Amino acid sequence: MQDFVGERPFDNYRVAITDPSHFIGRSKLINTMLKSPFQVRILLGGRRLGKTSALRAVEWNLLNPKTNYPRRAFPVLINLQLEQPKDLDNLRYLLIARLREAIERWREVPLAEIRQMYREFLSQIKGGEVTLSFLKQLDIKLNINNPDSERRLNNDSFRLAFLRTTEELRKLNFQGVCFLIDGAEFIVRQNWATDAWSYLRGLKDTDTAIKPCLGLLLSGYRDLKEYQQRVGSPLLNIAEIEWLTLLSDGETKELISDRAEQEKISLSEDKITSVIECSGCHPYLIQQALNLIFDSNYQQDFSANLIDKLLQHHDKDFSAWWNAEHLSGCFGEDERKIYSALIENRKATPKDLAQYTGFSRAKVIDALEVITGTGVIRQSDDDSYTLGSRLFEEWVTQQCIST
């Protein structure tokens, strides 16, 4: 993946896009965040559908000083799978620490066009001493057993640090903070999950000082979705749900054109059509198909070779999506049965699929959300569903034959 250092663009498409010039689509999500950045939103989408790239795009758009929206939120991207907070007090500390570090990085970014500014922003490195120095100025004494890993803040200390920071941000033309929390399903697996969601809800529901200047965008997938259904999470109850979808045909063509330009290789309309059909406009599958094309520069028997090579390449990915091993996330037995029914019918409504499978309409709709969120089917304007990736369909068909 190109990260401003001259390596081959989108080499593997396994890390987030950090170059605004190569990010395509997701305009609805970005516009929503720019218009109302101080809301609580949950971004749901399957593996490889581009959640982290979408959060990065929200980050650089919120940072952009040329935005026309009057209320700007300073974005702070936190990957909970990487941070792995130990409890609510540790989570509070991490929120403040990453906020302070991000502000110090932003202070050193020169005024330039957004691509250059974001490049400089990501290149800055700030250590934990930034946070410790700030907290010391506020006379906040940390509860520290191990200075390297046991940093925690109680509610009063968090509030003081947050509100003092928002005062600084106003001088930088930001009216508050939006935490972009990647991998939020990490919290739902902890025994302190309910405490965390209740606390964050309290900040947005009853804390009149913090509420208007705090936004949250949490990303996840099935674990996060089912946690809400299972326990009625206080935070998720006030959140607006945003599903990450497939790219449109137009966006897919734009992405292919961008890749071809970067690789300096011309693609025929037949090859472009083949990529769209086999990927079903799934961004990860598009990139992988293009990698194969650019590496091999196929001229003969293009479609057949592409499908065979990609089936081999994505066997583990598809196995995880199909999830016959009953791992956390991805498909369950209901989703597998409903997807198989779509293979038979090609296009169907929830009512059709309920009749075909014998499931209730509610169970079908719930399963269709998960399957659509994985990016292998598409919902049409008439509330019907159609198959997306020909590649995944072929893999499932072969699995069914072999079993």
Tab-separated table of C-alpha atoms in Angstrom:
chain	number	residue	atom	x	y	z
A	1	MET	CA	0.000	0.000	0.000
A	2	GLN	CA	1.380	3.376	-0.894
A	3	ASP	CA	2.060	5.367	2.246
A	4	PHE	CA	3.833	8.385	0.789
A	5	VAL	CA	7.180	6.605	0.560
A	6	GLY	CA	7.198	5.607	-3.086
A	7	GLU	CA	6.362	1.941	-2.815
A	8	ARG	CA	3.950	0.250	-5.177
A	9	PRO	CA	0.416	1.610	-4.659
A	10	PHE	CA	-2.125	-0.793	-3.154
A	11	ASP	CA	0.298	-3.705	-3.202
A	12	ASN	CA	-1.749	-5.893	-0.896
A	13	TYR	CA	-4.706	-3.748	0.187
A	14	ARG	CA	-4.411	-5.180	3.669
A	15	VAL	CA	-3.782	-1.880	5.443
A	16	ALA	CA	-5.810	1.310	5.505
A	17	ILE	CA	-5.544	3.873	2.732
A	18	THR	CA	-3.760	6.963	4.024
A	19	ASP	CA	-3.498	8.951	0.800
A	20	PRO	CA	-6.605	11.070	0.120
A	21	SER	CA	-5.898	11.050	-3.612
A	22	HIS	CA	-6.440	7.282	-3.759
A	23	PHE	CA	-9.544	7.034	-1.576
A	24	ILE	CA	-12.734	6.497	-3.559
A	25	GLY	CA	-16.356	6.308	-2.420
A	26	ARG	CA	-17.918	6.535	1.068
A	27	SER	CA	-19.043	10.098	0.332
A	28	LYS	CA	-22.341	9.671	2.218
A	29	LEU	CA	-20.564	8.667	5.429
A	30	ILE	CA	-18.018	11.462	5.149
A	31	ASN	CA	-20.635	14.128	4.434
A	32	THR	CA	-22.713	12.883	7.367
A	33	MET	CA	-19.717	13.158	9.700
A	34	LEU	CA	-18.816	16.641	8.448
A	35	LYS	CA	-22.370	17.892	8.934
A	36	SER	CA	-22.847	16.474	12.440
A	37	PRO	CA	-19.544	15.301	13.953
A	38	PHE	CA	-20.768	15.463	17.566
A	39	GLN	CA	-23.187	12.545	17.359
A	40	VAL	CA	-22.801	8.885	18.327
A	41	ARG	CA	-22.541	6.607	15.314
A	42	ILE	CA	-21.788	2.930	14.834
A	43	LEU	CA	-20.109	1.941	11.558
A	44	LEU	CA	-20.763	-1.716	10.767
A	45	GLY	CA	-19.093	-3.711	8.018
A	46	GLY	CA	-17.410	-7.042	7.423
A	47	ARG	CA	-13.766	-7.939	7.216
A	48	ARG	CA	-11.838	-6.301	4.372
A	49	LEU	CA	-14.730	-3.987	3.501
A	50	GLY	CA	-12.646	-0.929	4.360
A	51	LYS	CA	-13.789	0.236	7.824
A	52	THR	CA	-10.351	1.487	8.855
A	53	SER	CA	-9.835	3.240	5.520
A	54	ALA	CA	-13.224	4.905	5.985
A	55	LEU	CA	-12.218	6.095	9.463
A	56	ARG	CA	-8.979	7.463	8.023
A	57	ALA	CA	-10.976	9.333	5.388
A	58	VAL	CA	-13.232	10.798	8.076
A	59	GLU	CA	-10.084	11.817	9.976
A	60	TRP	CA	-8.458	13.753	7.149
A	61	ASN	CA	-11.748	15.357	6.118
A	62	LEU	CA	-12.384	16.596	9.657
A	63	LEU	CA	-8.836	17.960	9.784
A	64	ASN	CA	-9.233	19.802	6.495
A	65	PRO	CA	-9.277	23.544	7.325
A	66	LYS	CA	-11.038	24.306	4.042
A	67	THR	CA	-14.263	22.583	5.065
A	68	ASN	CA	-17.414	24.665	4.674
A	69	TYR	CA	-19.054	23.304	7.807
A	70	PRO	CA	-19.034	25.752	10.753
A	71	ARG	CA	-18.664	23.226	13.604
A	72	ARG	CA	-15.452	21.261	13.213
A	73	ALA	CA	-14.516	18.321	15.410
A	74	PHE	CA	-10.897	17.428	16.010
A	75	PRO	CA	-10.591	13.722	15.068
A	76	VAL	CA	-8.735	11.198	17.220
A	77	LEU	CA	-8.372	7.727	15.698
A	78	ILE	CA	-7.873	4.928	18.230
A	79	ASN	CA	-7.483	1.239	17.367
A	80	LEU	CA	-8.767	-0.716	20.361
A	81	GLN	CA	-7.473	-4.014	18.996
A	82	LEU	CA	-4.017	-2.469	19.235
A	83	GLU	CA	-4.483	-0.488	22.462
A	84	GLN	CA	-6.446	-3.170	24.373
A	85	PRO	CA	-7.468	-1.102	27.414
A	86	LYS	CA	-7.609	-3.088	30.632
A	87	ASP	CA	-10.625	-1.396	32.210
A	88	LEU	CA	-12.725	1.758	32.051
A	89	ASP	CA	-10.167	3.888	33.904
A	90	ASN	CA	-7.472	2.773	31.468
A	91	LEU	CA	-9.785	3.538	28.524
A	92	ARG	CA	-10.334	7.063	29.856
A	93	TYR	CA	-6.584	7.562	30.048
A	94	LEU	CA	-6.077	6.278	26.493
A	95	LEU	CA	-8.710	8.658	25.139
A	96	ILE	CA	-6.985	11.645	26.706
A	97	ALA	CA	-3.487	10.419	25.823
A	98	ARG	CA	-4.241	9.892	22.130
A	99	LEU	CA	-6.111	13.207	22.035
A	100	ARG	CA	-3.166	15.126	23.490
A	101	GLU	CA	-0.672	13.381	21.218
A	102	ALA	CA	-2.812	14.095	18.140
A	103	ILE	CA	-3.063	17.787	19.037
A	104	GLU	CA	0.692	18.090	19.423
A	105	ARG	CA	1.183	16.391	16.077
A	106	TRP	CA	-1.310	18.755	14.444
A	107	ARG	CA	0.469	21.818	15.841
A	108	GLU	CA	3.550	20.890	13.815
A	109	VAL	CA	1.736	20.396	10.498
A	110	PRO	CA	2.421	23.166	7.962
A	111	LEU	CA	-0.470	24.813	6.165
A	112	ALA	CA	-0.760	23.055	2.786
A	113	GLU	CA	-3.238	21.119	0.660
A	114	ILE	CA	-4.914	18.287	2.570
A	115	ARG	CA	-2.843	15.470	1.074
A	116	GLN	CA	0.417	17.078	2.204
A	117	MET	CA	-1.050	18.083	5.566
A	118	TYR	CA	-2.276	14.569	6.298
A	119	ARG	CA	1.054	13.109	5.249
A	120	GLU	CA	2.819	15.390	7.713
A	121	PHE	CA	0.234	14.657	10.408
A	122	LEU	CA	0.805	10.893	10.169
A	123	SER	CA	4.573	11.272	10.110
A	124	GLN	CA	4.721	13.068	13.451
A	125	ILE	CA	5.555	10.905	16.483
A	126	LYS	CA	4.716	12.021	20.008
A	127	GLY	CA	5.494	9.981	23.101
A	128	GLY	CA	3.639	9.501	26.350
A	129	GLU	CA	5.490	12.368	28.006
A	130	VAL	CA	3.157	14.754	26.150
A	131	THR	CA	0.204	13.412	28.114
A	132	LEU	CA	2.030	13.158	31.422
A	133	SER	CA	3.229	16.749	31.177
A	134	PHE	CA	-0.288	17.993	30.409
A	135	LEU	CA	-1.856	16.073	33.293
A	136	LYS	CA	0.836	17.300	35.664
A	137	GLN	CA	-0.040	20.896	34.754
A	138	LEU	CA	-3.624	20.140	35.812
A	139	ASP	CA	-2.367	18.641	39.091
A	140	ILE	CA	-3.887	15.271	38.147
A	141	LYS	CA	-2.229	12.461	40.037
A	142	LEU	CA	-2.337	9.173	38.157
A	143	ASN	CA	-3.136	5.881	39.782
A	144	ILE	CA	0.060	4.171	38.621
A	145	ASN	CA	1.303	0.759	39.653
A	146	ASN	CA	3.415	0.273	36.560
A	147	PRO	CA	4.260	3.598	34.850
A	148	ASP	CA	4.442	1.924	31.434
A	149	SER	CA	1.097	0.136	31.363
A	150	GLU	CA	-1.128	0.954	34.346
A	151	ARG	CA	-2.140	4.536	33.600
A	152	ARG	CA	-5.712	5.278	34.562
A	153	LEU	CA	-8.016	8.278	34.984
A	154	ASN	CA	-11.142	8.511	37.099
A	155	ASN	CA	-14.165	10.442	35.872
A	156	ASP	CA	-13.272	13.780	37.499
A	157	SER	CA	-9.752	13.741	36.065
A	158	PHE	CA	-11.011	12.769	32.630
A	159	ARG	CA	-13.589	15.587	32.612
A	160	LEU	CA	-11.036	18.166	33.657
A	161	ALA	CA	-8.516	17.032	31.048
A	162	PHE	CA	-11.151	16.845	28.292
A	163	LEU	CA	-12.701	20.239	28.975
A	164	ARG	CA	-9.337	21.989	29.246
A	165	THR	CA	-8.343	20.397	25.948
A	166	THR	CA	-11.492	21.592	24.180
A	167	GLU	CA	-10.600	25.133	25.298
A	168	GLU	CA	-7.285	24.739	23.462
A	169	LEU	CA	-8.988	23.281	20.413
A	170	ARG	CA	-11.249	26.308	20.011
A	171	LYS	CA	-8.140	28.397	19.488
A	172	LEU	CA	-7.269	25.973	16.660
A	173	ASN	CA	-10.740	26.434	15.112
A	174	PHE	CA	-12.174	23.139	16.360
A	175	GLN	CA	-15.337	23.154	18.465
A	176	GLY	CA	-14.754	19.788	20.087
A	177	VAL	CA	-13.495	16.239	19.662
A	178	CYS	CA	-14.682	13.223	17.677
A	179	PHE	CA	-13.174	9.920	18.774
A	180	LEU	CA	-12.943	7.469	15.852
A	181	ILE	CA	-12.799	4.126	17.650
A	182	ASP	CA	-11.702	1.287	15.399
A	183	GLY	CA	-12.276	-2.297	16.518
A	184	ALA	CA	-14.930	-1.363	19.078
A	185	GLU	CA	-15.939	-5.014	19.364
A	186	PHE	CA	-12.899	-5.363	21.638
A	187	ILE	CA	-14.930	-3.714	24.396
A	188	VAL	CA	-17.947	-5.989	24.054
A	189	ARG	CA	-15.741	-8.978	24.891
A	190	GLN	CA	-14.657	-7.471	28.225
A	191	ASN	CA	-16.405	-7.923	31.558
A	192	TRP	CA	-16.439	-4.128	31.954
A	193	ALA	CA	-18.251	-3.532	28.655
A	194	THR	CA	-21.549	-2.437	30.208
A	195	ASP	CA	-19.732	0.023	32.483
A	196	ALA	CA	-17.891	1.496	29.488
A	197	TRP	CA	-21.003	1.932	27.341
A	198	SER	CA	-22.966	3.369	30.270
A	199	TYR	CA	-20.179	5.837	30.994
A	200	LEU	CA	-19.880	7.007	27.389
A	201	ARG	CA	-23.642	7.309	27.177
A	202	GLY	CA	-23.603	9.442	30.308
A	203	LEU	CA	-21.119	11.809	28.681
A	204	LYS	CA	-23.487	12.243	25.723
A	205	ASP	CA	-26.744	12.094	27.680
A	206	THR	CA	-26.347	13.912	30.987
A	207	ASP	CA	-22.996	15.726	31.046
A	208	THR	CA	-24.079	19.137	29.779
A	209	ALA	CA	-20.501	20.441	29.589
A	210	ILE	CA	-19.126	17.588	27.487
A	211	LYS	CA	-22.185	16.569	25.437
A	212	PRO	CA	-22.072	19.352	22.796
A	213	CYS	CA	-18.358	18.971	22.101
A	214	LEU	CA	-17.972	15.155	22.002
A	215	GLY	CA	-18.605	12.896	19.026
A	216	LEU	CA	-18.112	9.152	18.722
A	217	LEU	CA	-17.778	6.946	15.644
A	218	LEU	CA	-17.238	3.307	16.573
A	219	SER	CA	-16.502	0.628	13.991
A	220	GLY	CA	-17.138	-3.082	14.228
A	221	TYR	CA	-19.228	-5.861	12.817
A	222	ARG	CA	-21.259	-8.782	14.031
A	223	ASP	CA	-20.045	-8.904	17.640
A	224	LEU	CA	-20.948	-5.237	18.082
A	225	LYS	CA	-24.319	-5.655	16.363
A	226	GLU	CA	-25.286	-8.719	18.389
A	227	TYR	CA	-24.099	-7.199	21.669
A	228	GLN	CA	-26.679	-4.463	21.223
A	229	GLN	CA	-29.405	-7.021	20.555
A	230	ARG	CA	-28.321	-9.214	23.461
A	231	VAL	CA	-27.931	-6.719	26.294
A	232	GLY	CA	-29.379	-3.460	24.990
A	233	SER	CA	-26.171	-1.459	25.356
A	234	PRO	CA	-26.898	2.016	26.760
A	235	LEU	CA	-24.512	3.692	24.312
A	236	LEU	CA	-25.664	1.779	21.280
A	237	ASN	CA	-29.259	2.610	22.142
A	238	ILE	CA	-28.608	6.274	21.321
A	239	ALA	CA	-26.322	5.621	18.359
A	240	GLU	CA	-27.161	5.935	14.687
A	241	ILE	CA	-26.159	2.858	12.704
A	242	GLU	CA	-24.211	3.292	9.473
A	243	TRP	CA	-23.587	0.197	7.344
A	244	LEU	CA	-20.533	0.170	5.114
A	245	THR	CA	-21.672	-1.034	1.703
A	246	LEU	CA	-20.156	-2.169	-1.560
A	247	LEU	CA	-18.849	0.413	-3.992
A	248	SER	CA	-21.120	1.410	-6.844
A	249	ASP	CA	-20.294	0.426	-10.427
A	250	GLY	CA	-19.171	3.995	-11.066
A	251	GLU	CA	-16.918	4.059	-7.998
A	252	THR	CA	-15.475	0.683	-8.965
A	253	LYS	CA	-14.602	1.967	-12.419
A	254	GLU	CA	-13.032	5.045	-10.864
A	255	LEU	CA	-10.958	2.842	-8.558
A	256	ILE	CA	-9.841	0.639	-11.454
A	257	SER	CA	-8.920	3.714	-13.490
A	258	ASP	CA	-6.893	5.111	-10.591
A	259	ARG	CA	-5.015	1.846	-10.141
A	260	ALA	CA	-4.340	1.519	-13.862
A	261	GLU	CA	-2.976	5.054	-13.938
A	262	GLN	CA	-0.697	4.338	-10.978
A	263	GLU	CA	0.558	1.126	-12.593
A	264	LYS	CA	0.784	2.775	-16.029
A	265	ILE	CA	-1.129	-0.128	-17.580
A	266	SER	CA	-4.110	0.219	-19.898
A	267	LEU	CA	-7.109	-2.064	-19.319
A	268	SER	CA	-9.685	-2.978	-21.944
A	269	GLU	CA	-13.406	-2.677	-21.251
A	270	ASP	CA	-13.631	-6.485	-21.168
A	271	LYS	CA	-11.044	-6.678	-18.408
A	272	ILE	CA	-12.762	-3.934	-16.435
A	273	THR	CA	-16.075	-5.762	-16.771
A	274	SER	CA	-14.444	-8.990	-15.596
A	275	VAL	CA	-13.055	-7.301	-12.497
A	276	ILE	CA	-16.470	-5.833	-11.658
A	277	GLU	CA	-18.214	-9.178	-12.111
A	278	CYS	CA	-15.779	-11.298	-10.145
A	279	SER	CA	-15.421	-8.774	-7.306
A	280	GLY	CA	-19.043	-7.711	-7.112
A	281	CYS	CA	-17.686	-4.196	-6.352
A	282	HIS	CA	-16.148	-5.376	-3.078
A	283	PRO	CA	-13.144	-3.036	-2.574
A	284	TYR	CA	-10.768	-5.700	-1.244
A	285	LEU	CA	-11.605	-8.154	-4.031
A	286	ILE	CA	-11.240	-5.386	-6.618
A	287	GLN	CA	-7.735	-4.603	-5.395
A	288	GLN	CA	-6.691	-8.244	-5.323
A	289	ALA	CA	-8.013	-8.884	-8.814
A	290	LEU	CA	-6.113	-5.856	-10.075
A	291	ASN	CA	-2.925	-7.002	-8.348
A	292	LEU	CA	-3.178	-10.290	-10.201
A	293	ILE	CA	-3.789	-8.554	-13.525
A	294	PHE	CA	-0.918	-6.122	-13.106
A	295	ASP	CA	1.465	-8.821	-11.882
A	296	SER	CA	0.647	-11.261	-14.668
A	297	ASN	CA	-0.490	-8.891	-17.407
A	298	TYR	CA	-2.815	-11.572	-18.767
A	299	GLN	CA	-3.678	-11.329	-22.437
A	300	GLN	CA	-5.299	-14.686	-23.167
A	301	ASP	CA	-8.100	-16.566	-21.373
A	302	PHE	CA	-8.305	-13.661	-18.998
A	303	SER	CA	-11.593	-14.365	-17.221
A	304	ALA	CA	-10.983	-18.066	-16.588
A	305	ASN	CA	-7.465	-17.504	-15.315
A	306	LEU	CA	-8.550	-14.656	-13.091
A	307	ILE	CA	-11.295	-16.679	-11.396
A	308	ASP	CA	-9.109	-19.739	-10.839
A	309	LYS	CA	-6.177	-17.772	-9.457
A	310	LEU	CA	-8.345	-15.649	-7.204
A	311	LEU	CA	-10.247	-18.670	-5.867
A	312	GLN	CA	-6.949	-20.145	-4.810
A	313	HIS	CA	-5.709	-16.841	-3.385
A	314	HIS	CA	-8.869	-16.121	-1.364
A	315	ASP	CA	-9.631	-19.577	-0.036
A	316	LYS	CA	-8.803	-18.597	3.564
A	317	ASP	CA	-10.645	-15.280	3.297
A	318	PHE	CA	-13.782	-16.948	1.992
A	319	SER	CA	-13.534	-19.751	4.511
A	320	ALA	CA	-13.543	-17.130	7.268
A	321	TRP	CA	-16.557	-15.358	5.742
A	322	TRP	CA	-18.475	-18.625	5.304
A	323	ASN	CA	-17.395	-19.520	8.843
A	324	ALA	CA	-18.239	-23.216	8.912
A	325	GLU	CA	-15.886	-23.494	11.914
A	326	HIS	CA	-18.336	-21.380	13.987
A	327	LEU	CA	-15.798	-18.709	14.895
A	328	SER	CA	-16.866	-15.319	16.234
A	329	GLY	CA	-18.219	-13.014	13.533
A	330	CYS	CA	-19.104	-13.605	9.866
A	331	PHE	CA	-21.740	-16.112	8.781
A	332	GLY	CA	-23.642	-18.546	10.951
A	333	GLU	CA	-25.856	-21.420	9.894
A	334	ASP	CA	-28.783	-19.084	9.134
A	335	GLU	CA	-26.667	-16.830	6.900
A	336	ARG	CA	-25.225	-19.803	5.030
A	337	LYS	CA	-28.696	-21.181	4.342
A	338	ILE	CA	-30.036	-17.829	3.173
A	339	TYR	CA	-27.031	-17.146	0.939
A	340	SER	CA	-27.448	-20.605	-0.619
A	341	ALA	CA	-31.097	-19.757	-1.238
A	342	LEU	CA	-30.002	-16.601	-3.060
A	343	ILE	CA	-27.724	-18.696	-5.279
A	344	GLU	CA	-30.804	-20.691	-6.271
A	345	ASN	CA	-33.082	-17.679	-6.793
A	346	ARG	CA	-30.560	-15.038	-7.995
A	347	LYS	CA	-32.839	-12.234	-6.770
A	348	ALA	CA	-35.272	-12.323	-3.865
A	349	THR	CA	-37.042	-10.251	-1.236
A	350	PRO	CA	-37.010	-11.082	2.485
A	351	LYS	CA	-40.532	-12.465	2.043
A	352	ASP	CA	-39.343	-14.760	-0.763
A	353	LEU	CA	-36.407	-15.996	1.294
A	354	ALA	CA	-38.615	-16.571	4.349
A	355	GLN	CA	-40.868	-18.806	2.267
A	356	TYR	CA	-37.899	-20.608	0.710
A	357	THR	CA	-36.044	-21.271	3.973
A	358	GLY	CA	-38.921	-21.594	6.409
A	359	PHE	CA	-37.423	-18.866	8.590
A	360	SER	CA	-39.412	-16.008	10.046
A	361	ARG	CA	-39.254	-12.702	8.189
A	362	ALA	CA	-37.435	-11.138	11.146
A	363	LYS	CA	-34.754	-13.844	11.139
A	364	VAL	CA	-34.253	-13.425	7.402
A	365	ILE	CA	-33.908	-9.640	7.652
A	366	ASP	CA	-31.404	-9.974	10.492
A	367	ALA	CA	-29.334	-12.489	8.515
A	368	LEU	CA	-29.471	-10.368	5.360
A	369	GLU	CA	-27.961	-7.456	7.290
A	370	VAL	CA	-24.989	-9.624	8.206
A	371	ILE	CA	-24.540	-10.995	4.676
A	372	THR	CA	-24.862	-7.543	3.112
A	373	GLY	CA	-22.400	-6.209	5.664
A	374	THR	CA	-19.878	-8.806	4.528
A	375	GLY	CA	-20.130	-7.353	1.034
A	376	VAL	CA	-21.117	-10.451	-0.940
A	377	ILE	CA	-24.713	-9.474	-1.743
A	378	ARG	CA	-26.315	-6.172	-2.648
A	379	GLN	CA	-29.614	-4.642	-1.593
A	380	SER	CA	-31.593	-3.062	-4.426
A	381	ASP	CA	-33.857	-0.035	-4.244
A	382	ASP	CA	-36.956	-2.277	-4.439
A	383	ASP	CA	-35.935	-4.064	-1.181
A	384	SER	CA	-34.771	-7.142	-3.077
A	385	TYR	CA	-31.333	-8.707	-2.755
A	386	THR	CA	-28.994	-9.954	-5.443
A	387	LEU	CA	-25.689	-11.767	-5.432
A	388	GLY	CA	-22.570	-9.651	-5.539
A	389	SER	CA	-19.177	-11.265	-6.013
A	390	ARG	CA	-19.160	-13.989	-8.649
A	391	LEU	CA	-15.926	-15.144	-7.067
A	392	PHE	CA	-17.479	-15.838	-3.657
A	393	GLU	CA	-20.507	-17.455	-5.268
A	394	GLU	CA	-18.225	-19.821	-7.169
A	395	TRP	CA	-16.293	-20.657	-3.988
A	396	VAL	CA	-19.511	-21.443	-2.071
A	397	THR	CA	-20.811	-23.557	-4.946
A	398	GLN	CA	-17.615	-25.594	-4.961
A	399	GLN	CA	-17.826	-26.000	-1.169
A	400	CYS	CA	-21.376	-27.308	-1.404
A	401	ILE	CA	-20.409	-29.770	-4.132
A	402	SER	CA	-17.416	-31.032	-2.159
A	403	THR	CA	-19.497	-31.602	0.973
